[in-house]
């Protein structure tokens, strides 16, 4: 088998980051575009080349570049490897990422910091590709931390906007909590396995005590919970909407938030031998899916609606891998990349059409003004609602079917959540594109640089689920559990989606007075959901404010001012006092100096005499 040079895949976007990051301030936009787009598209082309030449990937293709850490028996190399799971992720990251880069050329055309944006975007791709290609946990962790850094840079891209910088800080800090769990998991892996390389760890996992594997799996889950925005660490993701819309699409669809799901699937050998951890993954995923879906019902910011839908859909992925349907979880990861990228880029097109407006209450009637955006968003909405034959139907149904055979109650909660998803997504569609236009400026369709990627993603949202049957592709890695098909389950999962769409149509097209009546009748409940159950406020009161107050009183006033400053300033005061005494010797009077010389000489003679007498 020929050498694949896997390092080229992440190196190309990194090259784009270096060129635009260092020289971009002086480069024309056309050159910045060529550098940013060419490096990512060439990376996609290299992935295609690897796919065409690497064979069936029944065994991973591994490449060792250099030894990074050697300490005792621990040997960590900078190694990349590709198997079928890696190949799927590479196509998602480079393919969808390329479309987002192309879209960004039109969307960011008039923004300040243009070169900086594309440099960060390329760097984001580099770290995510490093994460996916890693053949050991430490290299994966490098990519893991890197995408966290890039999310901070891109969410807070509008550096003069306080809410954006605050959101970037929030994403960074919340993810550090999850990453602490991941780092502890790696320490446990080293102690119990003596290596961080995937192959020997996974081969030895079945022989390790269940308690050990459960501890490792739960700590890995802490990391995945932060990165993939699950309860209780989901709070950073909705605020990430403060960044430019292409950033939202890249984070939500192709890169950062999928990392947690990928890591759990990659660590399947550990999780499958830790049933308590598997059950925890499934329950957290299901709870997150349902919880986020209810919040999405009451949001009016179009990007916030789709943000909570991301949290909910990630919950579905966790449910899938938690019940052992790893291939179904990755299938939904792939289809979600198609329709979620389309939803966010479509939202960006709507915002562009409405001259920056994001509140759906100030939109309406955009079908006739933005037909490409409308029909492509319609495809994405049908896909996320699980309507056949659209992409989301195949993966969502596979997860729900696996959930039913694991625990029927999980299926019913998941099916109800699917109905809520269909309702709030089509609520957004109807509020945006139907009725009369309620905005102020004249709306207009986006340029082809933005519309072209929407069309490609719409085609993938229609047929991508059927065309790329992930469970068949990953059959050798994650054997499909044979279970009898239950037609009723299929009918229910489709039916709740259709019901959600029809209910949204009735409330937001046919009888638009109904929503206001419902909110006034159940004002308390609506207020609770609209304010996202006050989770941020609870965290602020119970965690953030006590930490800030404690750091100010103990660390600042007590340790910094009281101890450190006290020692430093005390030494300074004593030095000044001692110097004040010594300076009296420097009077500037020559006769005084002569007197001190005489006194010193006499004292020295006396001392020498005493010493000589003692010696005799």
Coordinates of C-alpha atoms in Angstrom, one line a residue:
X1 CA 0.0 0.0 0.0
X2 CA 1.5 3.4 -0.9
X3 CA 2.3 5.9 1.8
X4 CA -0.7 8.2 2.2
X5 CA 1.1 11.2 3.8
X6 CA -1.9 11.8 6.0
X7 CA -0.1 14.8 7.5
X8 CA -0.9 16.8 4.3
X9 CA -4.6 16.8 5.2
X10 CA -4.3 19.1 8.3
X11 CA -1.1 20.8 7.1
X12 CA -2.8 22.5 4.1
X13 CA -5.3 24.5 6.3
X14 CA -2.5 25.3 8.7
X15 CA -0.5 26.7 5.8
X16 CA -3.5 28.9 5.0
X17 CA -3.7 30.0 8.6
X18 CA 0.0 31.0 8.6
X19 CA -0.2 32.9 5.3
X20 CA -3.3 34.9 6.1
X21 CA -2.5 35.2 9.7
X22 CA 1.0 36.7 9.1
X23 CA 0.6 38.5 5.8
X24 CA -3.2 38.9 5.5
X25 CA -3.3 42.5 6.7
X26 CA -1.3 43.5 3.6
X27 CA -2.9 41.2 1.1
X28 CA -5.9 42.0 -1.1
X29 CA -9.2 40.2 -0.4
X30 CA -8.8 38.2 -3.6
X31 CA -5.5 36.7 -2.4
X32 CA -6.9 36.0 1.1
X33 CA -9.8 34.2 -0.6
X34 CA -7.6 32.1 -2.8
X35 CA -5.4 31.1 0.1
X36 CA -8.2 30.3 2.5
X37 CA -10.4 28.4 0.0
X38 CA -7.6 26.6 -1.9
X39 CA -6.0 25.1 1.2
X40 CA -9.3 23.7 2.5
X41 CA -10.4 22.4 -0.9
X42 CA -7.0 20.8 -1.6
X43 CA -7.3 19.2 1.9
X44 CA -10.7 17.7 0.8
X45 CA -9.1 16.6 -2.5
X46 CA -6.3 14.8 -0.5
X47 CA -9.0 13.0 1.5
X48 CA -10.5 11.8 -1.7
X49 CA -7.1 10.7 -2.9
X50 CA -6.6 8.7 0.4
X51 CA -10.0 7.1 0.0
X52 CA -9.3 6.1 -3.5
X53 CA -5.9 4.5 -2.8
X54 CA -6.0 3.2 0.8
X55 CA -8.0 0.1 0.1
X56 CA -11.0 -1.1 2.1
X57 CA -9.5 0.2 5.4
X58 CA -10.5 -3.1 7.1
X59 CA -7.4 -2.4 9.2
X60 CA -6.3 1.2 10.0
X61 CA -3.6 2.8 7.9
X62 CA -1.1 4.3 10.4
X63 CA 1.8 6.6 9.9
X64 CA 4.5 7.5 12.5
X65 CA 6.2 10.9 12.1
X66 CA 8.3 11.4 15.3
X67 CA 8.4 10.5 19.0
X68 CA 6.9 13.3 21.0
X69 CA 7.2 12.0 24.6
X70 CA 9.3 9.1 25.9
X71 CA 9.3 8.7 29.7
X72 CA 9.9 5.3 31.3
X73 CA 7.6 2.9 29.6
X74 CA 5.4 5.6 28.2
X75 CA 6.1 6.3 24.5
X76 CA 3.8 8.8 22.7
X77 CA 4.4 9.4 19.0
X78 CA 3.0 12.0 16.7
X79 CA 1.1 9.4 14.8
X80 CA -1.9 9.7 12.4
X81 CA -4.1 6.8 11.4
X82 CA -7.2 6.4 9.1
X83 CA -9.9 3.8 9.2
X84 CA -13.5 3.9 8.1
X85 CA -14.7 6.0 11.0
X86 CA -11.9 8.5 10.4
X87 CA -12.7 8.6 6.7
X88 CA -16.3 9.5 7.4
X89 CA -15.2 12.3 9.7
X90 CA -12.6 13.6 7.2
X91 CA -15.2 13.9 4.5
X92 CA -17.6 15.7 6.8
X93 CA -15.0 18.2 8.1
X94 CA -13.3 19.0 4.8
X95 CA -16.4 18.7 2.6
X96 CA -18.8 20.7 4.7
X97 CA -16.0 22.9 5.9
X98 CA -15.1 23.8 2.3
X99 CA -18.7 24.8 1.6
X100 CA -18.7 27.0 4.7
X101 CA -15.5 28.7 3.6
X102 CA -17.0 29.5 0.2
X103 CA -20.2 30.8 1.8
X104 CA -18.1 33.0 4.1
X105 CA -16.6 34.9 1.1
X106 CA -19.9 36.5 0.4
X107 CA -21.2 36.7 4.0
X108 CA -18.1 38.4 5.4
X109 CA -17.3 40.6 2.4
X110 CA -17.9 43.9 4.2
X111 CA -16.7 42.9 7.7
X112 CA -13.6 44.3 9.4
X113 CA -10.8 41.8 10.2
X114 CA -11.5 39.8 7.0
X115 CA -8.0 38.2 6.9
X116 CA -8.2 37.4 10.6
X117 CA -11.5 35.6 10.2
X118 CA -10.2 33.3 7.5
X119 CA -7.0 32.7 9.4
X120 CA -9.0 31.5 12.4
X121 CA -11.3 29.5 10.2
X122 CA -8.3 27.7 8.6
X123 CA -6.8 27.1 12.1
X124 CA -10.1 25.6 13.2
X125 CA -10.0 23.1 10.4
X126 CA -6.4 22.2 11.2
X127 CA -7.1 21.3 14.8
X128 CA -10.3 19.4 14.0
X129 CA -8.5 17.3 11.3
X130 CA -5.7 16.7 13.8
X131 CA -8.3 15.5 16.3
X132 CA -9.9 13.1 13.8
X133 CA -6.6 11.7 12.5
X134 CA -5.0 11.1 15.9
X135 CA -4.0 7.5 16.7
X136 CA -3.6 8.2 20.4
X137 CA -5.4 10.1 23.1
X138 CA -2.8 12.8 23.5
X139 CA -2.8 13.9 19.9
X140 CA -6.6 13.8 20.0
X141 CA -6.4 16.0 23.0
X142 CA -4.2 18.5 21.1
X143 CA -6.9 18.8 18.5
X144 CA -9.5 18.9 21.2
X145 CA -7.9 21.8 23.0
X146 CA -7.2 23.5 19.6
X147 CA -10.8 23.6 18.5
X148 CA -11.7 25.0 22.0
X149 CA -9.1 27.8 21.4
X150 CA -10.5 28.5 17.9
X151 CA -14.1 28.6 19.2
X152 CA -13.0 31.3 21.7
X153 CA -11.4 33.3 18.9
X154 CA -14.3 33.0 16.5
X155 CA -17.2 33.4 18.9
X156 CA -15.5 36.5 20.2
X157 CA -14.5 37.7 16.7
X158 CA -16.4 41.0 17.0
X159 CA -13.9 42.2 19.7
X160 CA -15.6 45.5 20.2
X161 CA -18.9 43.8 21.0
X162 CA -19.1 43.0 24.7
X163 CA -21.7 40.2 24.4
X164 CA -19.4 38.5 21.8
X165 CA -16.3 38.6 24.0
X166 CA -18.4 37.4 27.0
X167 CA -19.7 34.5 24.9
X168 CA -16.2 33.6 23.8
X169 CA -15.0 33.6 27.4
X170 CA -18.0 31.5 28.5
X171 CA -17.3 28.9 25.8
X172 CA -13.7 28.7 26.8
X173 CA -14.3 28.4 30.5
X174 CA -17.1 25.9 30.3
X175 CA -15.0 23.7 28.0
X176 CA -12.1 23.8 30.4
X177 CA -14.3 22.1 33.0
X178 CA -15.0 19.2 30.6
X179 CA -11.4 19.1 29.5
X180 CA -10.3 18.6 33.1
X181 CA -12.3 15.4 33.1
X182 CA -10.7 14.3 29.8
X183 CA -7.2 14.9 31.2
X184 CA -8.0 12.8 34.3
X185 CA -9.2 10.0 32.0
X186 CA -5.9 10.1 30.2
X187 CA -4.0 9.8 33.4
X188 CA -6.0 6.8 34.4
X189 CA -5.4 5.2 31.0
X190 CA -1.7 5.7 31.4
X191 CA -1.7 4.2 34.9
X192 CA -3.8 1.2 33.9
X193 CA -2.7 0.5 30.3
X194 CA 0.8 2.0 30.2
X195 CA 0.1 3.7 26.9
X196 CA -2.2 6.3 25.2
X197 CA -2.2 4.6 21.8
X198 CA -5.7 3.5 20.7
X199 CA -4.9 0.0 19.4
X200 CA -3.2 -1.4 22.5
X201 CA -5.7 0.3 24.8
X202 CA -8.7 -1.1 23.0
X203 CA -7.2 -4.5 22.7
X204 CA -6.5 -4.7 26.4
X205 CA -9.8 -3.1 27.5
X206 CA -11.8 -6.3 27.8
X207 CA -9.4 -7.7 30.4
X208 CA -9.5 -4.7 32.7
X209 CA -11.8 -4.5 35.8
X210 CA -15.2 -3.0 35.1
X211 CA -14.8 -0.4 37.8
X212 CA -11.6 0.9 36.2
X213 CA -13.2 1.1 32.7
X214 CA -16.3 2.8 34.2
X215 CA -14.2 5.5 35.8
X216 CA -12.3 6.1 32.6
X217 CA -15.5 6.2 30.5
X218 CA -17.2 8.5 32.9
X219 CA -14.3 10.9 32.9
X220 CA -14.2 10.8 29.1
X221 CA -17.9 11.5 29.2
X222 CA -17.2 14.7 31.2
X223 CA -15.0 15.9 28.4
X224 CA -17.6 14.9 25.8
X225 CA -20.3 16.7 27.7
X226 CA -18.5 20.0 27.6
X227 CA -17.4 19.7 24.0
X228 CA -20.7 18.4 22.6
X229 CA -22.9 20.7 24.8
X230 CA -24.8 18.2 26.9
X231 CA -26.4 18.7 30.3
X232 CA -25.0 20.3 32.5
X233 CA -22.3 21.9 30.3
X234 CA -24.5 22.9 27.3
X235 CA -24.9 26.6 28.3
X236 CA -22.0 27.8 26.2
X237 CA -23.4 26.7 22.8
X238 CA -26.5 29.0 22.5
X239 CA -24.3 32.0 23.4
X240 CA -21.9 31.0 20.6
X241 CA -24.4 32.7 18.3
X242 CA -22.6 36.0 19.0
X243 CA -20.0 35.0 16.4
X244 CA -20.5 35.4 12.7
X245 CA -23.0 33.0 11.2
X246 CA -20.5 30.9 9.2
X247 CA -18.7 30.3 12.6
X248 CA -22.0 29.0 14.0
X249 CA -22.3 26.6 11.0
X250 CA -18.7 25.4 11.3
X251 CA -19.0 24.8 15.1
X252 CA -22.4 23.3 15.1
X253 CA -22.2 21.2 11.9
X254 CA -18.7 20.1 10.9
X255 CA -16.3 20.6 13.8
X256 CA -16.2 21.2 17.5
X257 CA -19.5 19.9 18.8
X258 CA -19.2 16.6 17.0
X259 CA -15.9 15.9 18.7
X260 CA -17.5 14.5 21.8
X261 CA -19.7 12.0 19.9
X262 CA -16.7 11.0 17.8
X263 CA -14.5 10.5 20.8
X264 CA -17.1 8.2 22.5
X265 CA -17.5 6.2 19.3
X266 CA -13.8 5.9 18.9
X267 CA -13.6 4.7 22.6
X268 CA -16.3 2.1 22.0
X269 CA -14.1 -0.7 23.3
X270 CA -13.9 1.1 26.7
X271 CA -17.6 2.1 26.9
X272 CA -19.1 -1.2 25.9
X273 CA -17.3 -2.8 28.8
X274 CA -18.6 -0.2 31.2
X275 CA -22.4 -0.6 31.1
X276 CA -23.1 2.0 33.8
X277 CA -21.2 4.6 31.8
X278 CA -23.1 3.6 28.7
X279 CA -26.4 4.0 30.5
X280 CA -25.3 7.4 31.8
X281 CA -24.4 8.5 28.2
X282 CA -27.9 7.5 27.0
X283 CA -29.8 9.2 29.8
X284 CA -27.8 12.4 29.5
X285 CA -28.3 12.4 25.8
X286 CA -32.0 11.8 26.0
X287 CA -32.5 14.4 28.8
X288 CA -30.5 17.0 26.8
X289 CA -32.5 16.3 23.6
X290 CA -35.9 16.8 25.3
X291 CA -34.8 19.7 27.5
X292 CA -33.2 21.7 24.7
X293 CA -36.2 21.0 22.4
X294 CA -38.6 22.6 24.9
X295 CA -36.4 25.8 25.0
X296 CA -36.4 26.0 21.2
X297 CA -40.2 26.3 21.3
X298 CA -40.2 29.8 22.7
X299 CA -37.1 31.5 21.1
X300 CA -37.5 34.3 18.6
X301 CA -33.9 34.8 17.5
X302 CA -33.6 32.5 14.4
X303 CA -30.0 31.6 15.3
X304 CA -31.0 30.7 18.9
X305 CA -33.7 28.4 17.6
X306 CA -31.2 26.5 15.5
X307 CA -28.7 26.6 18.3
X308 CA -31.0 24.8 20.7
X309 CA -31.9 22.4 17.9
X310 CA -28.1 21.5 17.7
X311 CA -28.1 20.8 21.5
X312 CA -31.1 18.6 21.1
X313 CA -29.8 16.7 18.0
X314 CA -26.5 16.2 19.8
X315 CA -28.6 14.6 22.5
X316 CA -29.9 12.2 19.9
X317 CA -26.4 11.2 19.0
X318 CA -25.5 10.6 22.6
X319 CA -28.6 8.5 23.0
X320 CA -27.5 6.4 20.0
X321 CA -24.0 5.7 21.2
X322 CA -25.3 5.3 24.7
X323 CA -27.6 2.4 23.8
X324 CA -24.8 0.8 21.8
X325 CA -25.9 2.0 18.3
X326 CA -22.5 3.6 17.6
X327 CA -22.9 3.5 13.8
X328 CA -26.4 5.1 14.1
X329 CA -25.0 7.9 16.2
X330 CA -22.3 8.6 13.7
X331 CA -24.9 8.4 10.9
X332 CA -26.9 11.1 12.6
X333 CA -23.6 13.1 13.1
X334 CA -23.2 13.0 9.3
X335 CA -26.7 13.8 8.3
X336 CA -26.8 16.5 11.0
X337 CA -23.8 18.1 9.4
X338 CA -25.7 18.4 6.2
X339 CA -28.9 19.9 7.4
X340 CA -27.5 21.8 10.3
X341 CA -24.9 23.6 8.2
X342 CA -27.8 24.4 5.8
X343 CA -30.0 25.7 8.6
X344 CA -27.3 28.0 9.9
X345 CA -26.1 29.2 6.5
X346 CA -29.7 29.6 5.5
X347 CA -30.3 31.7 8.6
X348 CA -27.3 33.7 7.6
X349 CA -28.8 34.3 4.2
X350 CA -32.1 35.4 5.9
X351 CA -30.1 37.8 8.2
X352 CA -28.2 39.1 5.2
X353 CA -31.5 39.6 3.3
X354 CA -33.0 41.5 6.3
X355 CA -29.9 43.7 6.8
X356 CA -28.8 42.2 10.0
X357 CA -32.1 41.4 11.6
X358 CA -32.3 38.2 13.6
X359 CA -35.6 38.5 15.4
X360 CA -38.2 36.4 13.5
X361 CA -41.0 38.7 14.7
X362 CA -39.5 41.3 12.3
X363 CA -39.4 39.0 9.3
X364 CA -42.2 37.3 7.4
X365 CA -43.2 37.0 3.7
X366 CA -39.6 36.3 2.5
X367 CA -40.6 33.5 0.1
X368 CA -41.0 35.8 -2.8
X369 CA -37.9 37.8 -2.0
X370 CA -35.5 35.0 -1.3
X371 CA -36.7 31.8 -3.1
X372 CA -33.4 30.0 -3.1
X373 CA -33.0 30.5 0.7
X374 CA -36.6 29.4 1.3
X375 CA -36.5 26.2 -0.7
X376 CA -33.1 25.1 0.6
X377 CA -34.2 25.9 4.2
X378 CA -37.3 23.9 3.6
X379 CA -35.2 20.9 2.7
X380 CA -33.2 21.3 5.9
X381 CA -36.3 21.6 8.0
X382 CA -37.8 18.5 6.5
X383 CA -34.6 16.6 7.1
X384 CA -34.3 17.6 10.8
X385 CA -38.0 16.7 11.3
X386 CA -37.3 13.2 10.2
X387 CA -39.6 13.2 7.2
X388 CA -38.7 10.5 4.6
X389 CA -36.8 10.3 2.3
X390 CA -34.8 13.3 3.7
X391 CA -31.5 12.6 5.4
X392 CA -32.4 13.0 9.0
X393 CA -35.2 10.4 8.7
X394 CA -32.7 7.5 8.2
X395 CA -30.4 8.3 11.1
X396 CA -33.0 9.5 13.6
X397 CA -35.1 6.4 13.0
X398 CA -32.1 4.1 13.5
X399 CA -31.4 5.7 16.8
X400 CA -35.0 5.6 18.0
X401 CA -35.3 1.9 16.9
X402 CA -32.1 1.1 18.9
X403 CA -33.5 3.0 21.9
X404 CA -36.7 1.1 21.8
X405 CA -34.9 -2.3 21.9
X406 CA -32.8 -1.0 24.8
X407 CA -35.6 0.6 26.9
X408 CA -39.0 1.4 25.3
X409 CA -39.5 4.5 27.5
X410 CA -36.4 6.0 25.9
X411 CA -38.1 5.5 22.5
X412 CA -41.2 7.3 23.5
X413 CA -39.4 10.3 25.0
X414 CA -37.2 10.5 21.9
X415 CA -40.3 10.3 19.6
X416 CA -42.0 13.1 21.5
X417 CA -38.8 15.2 21.2
X418 CA -38.9 14.6 17.5
X419 CA -42.4 16.1 17.3
X420 CA -41.2 19.1 19.3
X421 CA -38.3 19.5 16.9
X422 CA -40.5 19.5 13.8
X423 CA -42.8 22.0 15.5
X424 CA -40.2 24.6 16.5
X425 CA -38.2 24.3 13.3
X426 CA -41.2 24.8 11.1
X427 CA -42.4 27.6 13.5
X428 CA -39.2 29.4 12.5
X429 CA -39.8 28.6 8.8
X430 CA -43.3 29.9 8.8
X431 CA -42.6 33.0 10.9
X432 CA -39.7 33.9 8.5
X433 CA -41.1 33.1 5.1
X434 CA -44.9 33.2 5.3
X435 CA -47.4 36.0 6.0
X436 CA -46.5 39.7 5.5
X437 CA -43.1 41.2 5.7
X438 CA -42.7 42.8 9.1
X439 CA -39.3 44.3 8.7
X440 CA -38.1 47.7 7.8
X441 CA -35.5 47.5 5.1
X442 CA -36.2 45.9 1.7
X443 CA -35.1 42.2 1.7
X444 CA -33.1 40.7 -1.1
X445 CA -31.6 37.3 -2.1
X446 CA -28.0 36.5 -1.2
X447 CA -25.2 36.4 -3.9
X448 CA -24.3 33.1 -5.5
X449 CA -21.2 32.7 -3.3
X450 CA -23.7 32.2 -0.5
X451 CA -26.6 30.5 -2.5
X452 CA -24.3 27.9 -4.2
X453 CA -23.3 26.2 -0.9
X454 CA -27.0 26.2 0.2
X455 CA -28.0 24.3 -3.0
X456 CA -25.2 21.7 -2.5
X457 CA -26.2 21.2 1.2
X458 CA -29.9 21.0 0.2
X459 CA -29.1 18.1 -2.1
X460 CA -27.2 16.4 0.7
X461 CA -30.0 17.0 3.1
X462 CA -32.4 15.4 0.6
X463 CA -30.4 12.3 -0.4
X464 CA -27.4 12.1 1.9
X465 CA -28.9 9.8 4.4
X466 CA -29.8 7.2 1.9
X467 CA -26.7 7.6 -0.3
X468 CA -24.3 7.2 2.6
X469 CA -25.5 4.3 4.7
X470 CA -23.1 4.6 7.7
X471 CA -24.2 1.4 9.5
X472 CA -23.2 -0.6 6.5
X473 CA -19.9 1.3 6.1
X474 CA -19.0 0.7 9.7
X475 CA -20.4 -2.8 10.0
X476 CA -16.9 -4.3 10.7
X477 CA -16.2 -1.7 13.4
X478 CA -19.7 -1.6 15.1
X479 CA -21.7 -4.8 14.2
X480 CA -25.4 -4.0 13.7
X481 CA -27.6 -5.7 16.3
X482 CA -30.2 -7.7 14.5
X483 CA -33.6 -6.8 15.8
X484 CA -37.0 -7.4 14.3
X485 CA -38.4 -4.3 12.6
X486 CA -41.6 -2.9 14.2
X487 CA -43.7 -1.0 11.6
X488 CA -45.5 0.8 14.4
X489 CA -42.3 2.5 15.5
X490 CA -41.6 3.8 12.0
X491 CA -45.2 5.1 11.7
X492 CA -45.0 6.8 15.1
X493 CA -41.7 8.5 14.4
X494 CA -42.9 9.8 11.0
X495 CA -46.3 10.7 12.4
X496 CA -45.1 12.9 15.3
X497 CA -42.9 14.8 12.8
X498 CA -45.9 15.4 10.5
X499 CA -48.1 16.4 13.4
X500 CA -45.5 18.9 14.6
X501 CA -45.3 20.5 11.1
X502 CA -49.1 20.7 10.8
X503 CA -49.5 22.2 14.2
X504 CA -46.9 24.8 13.4
X505 CA -48.7 25.6 10.1
X506 CA -52.0 26.0 11.8
X507 CA -50.6 28.3 14.6
X508 CA -48.3 30.5 12.5
X509 CA -50.0 30.5 9.1
X510 CA -53.7 29.7 9.4
X511 CA -54.6 31.1 12.8
X512 CA -51.8 33.4 14.0
X513 CA -53.8 34.5 17.0
X514 CA -53.4 31.1 18.7
X515 CA -49.8 31.5 19.9
X516 CA -50.6 34.8 21.7
X517 CA -53.6 33.1 23.4
X518 CA -51.5 30.2 24.5
X519 CA -48.7 32.4 25.9
X520 CA -51.2 34.6 27.8
X521 CA -53.1 31.5 29.2
X522 CA -49.9 29.8 30.3
X523 CA -47.8 32.9 30.9
X524 CA -45.9 31.5 33.8
X525 CA -44.8 28.4 31.9
X526 CA -44.1 30.5 28.8
X527 CA -42.0 32.9 30.8
X528 CA -40.0 30.0 32.3
X529 CA -39.3 28.4 28.9
X530 CA -38.6 31.7 27.2
X531 CA -36.0 32.5 29.8
X532 CA -34.4 29.0 29.3
X533 CA -35.5 27.8 32.8
X534 CA -33.2 30.4 34.3
X535 CA -30.3 28.0 34.1
X536 CA -27.8 30.7 33.4
X537 CA -29.1 32.8 36.3
X538 CA -28.9 29.7 38.6
X539 CA -25.3 29.0 37.5
X540 CA -24.5 32.7 38.1
X541 CA -26.0 32.7 41.6
X542 CA -24.6 29.4 42.7
X543 CA -21.3 29.1 40.9
X544 CA -20.1 32.2 39.1
X545 CA -20.8 34.9 41.8
X546 CA -19.5 32.8 44.7
X547 CA -16.3 32.1 42.8
X548 CA -15.8 35.7 41.8
X549 CA -16.6 36.9 45.3
X550 CA -14.3 34.3 46.8
X551 CA -11.5 35.1 44.4
X552 CA -11.8 38.8 45.2
X553 CA -11.9 38.4 49.0
X554 CA -9.5 35.5 49.4
X555 CA -7.2 35.5 46.4
X556 CA -7.1 39.2 45.7
X557 CA -7.4 40.9 49.1
X558 CA -6.2 38.0 51.2
X559 CA -3.4 36.3 49.2
X560 CA -2.4 38.9 46.7
X561 CA -2.7 42.1 48.8
X562 CA -2.3 40.6 52.2
X563 CA 0.5 38.0 51.7
X564 CA 2.3 38.7 48.4
X565 CA 2.1 42.4 48.4
X566 CA 2.7 42.4 52.2
X567 CA 5.9 40.5 51.8
X568 CA 7.1 42.6 48.8
X569 CA 6.1 45.9 50.3
X570 CA 7.5 44.9 53.7
X571 CA 10.9 44.1 52.3
X572 CA 10.8 47.4 50.5
X573 CA 9.9 49.3 53.7
X574 CA 12.7 47.6 55.7
X575 CA 15.1 48.3 52.8
X576 CA 14.2 52.0 52.8
X577 CA 14.6 52.2 56.6
X578 CA 18.0 50.5 56.5
X579 CA 19.0 52.7 53.6
X580 CA 17.8 55.8 55.6
X581 CA 20.3 55.0 58.3
X582 CA 23.2 54.3 55.9
X583 CA 22.6 57.4 53.9
X584 CA 23.6 59.4 57.0
X585 CA 27.1 58.3 56.3
X586 CA 26.9 60.1 53.0
X587 CA 26.9 63.7 54.2
X588 CA 29.0 65.2 51.4
X589 CA 31.4 66.8 54.0
X590 CA 35.0 65.9 53.3
X591 CA 36.1 66.6 56.9
X592 CA 33.3 64.2 58.1
X593 CA 34.6 61.5 55.7
X594 CA 38.2 62.0 57.0
X595 CA 36.9 61.7 60.6
X596 CA 35.2 58.4 59.8
X597 CA 38.3 57.1 58.1
X598 CA 40.4 57.9 61.2
X599 CA 37.8 56.2 63.5
X600 CA 37.7 53.2 61.2
X601 CA 41.5 52.9 61.1
X602 CA 41.8 53.1 64.9
X603 CA 39.0 50.5 65.3
X604 CA 40.8 48.2 62.8
X605 CA 44.2 48.6 64.7
X606 CA 42.5 47.8 68.0
X607 CA 40.8 44.7 66.6
X608 CA 44.1 43.5 65.1
X609 CA 45.8 44.0 68.4
X610 CA 43.2 42.1 70.3
X611 CA 43.4 39.2 67.8
X612 CA 47.2 39.1 68.1
X613 CA 47.0 39.1 71.9
X614 CA 44.6 36.2 71.9
X615 CA 46.8 34.3 69.5
X616 CA 49.8 34.5 71.9

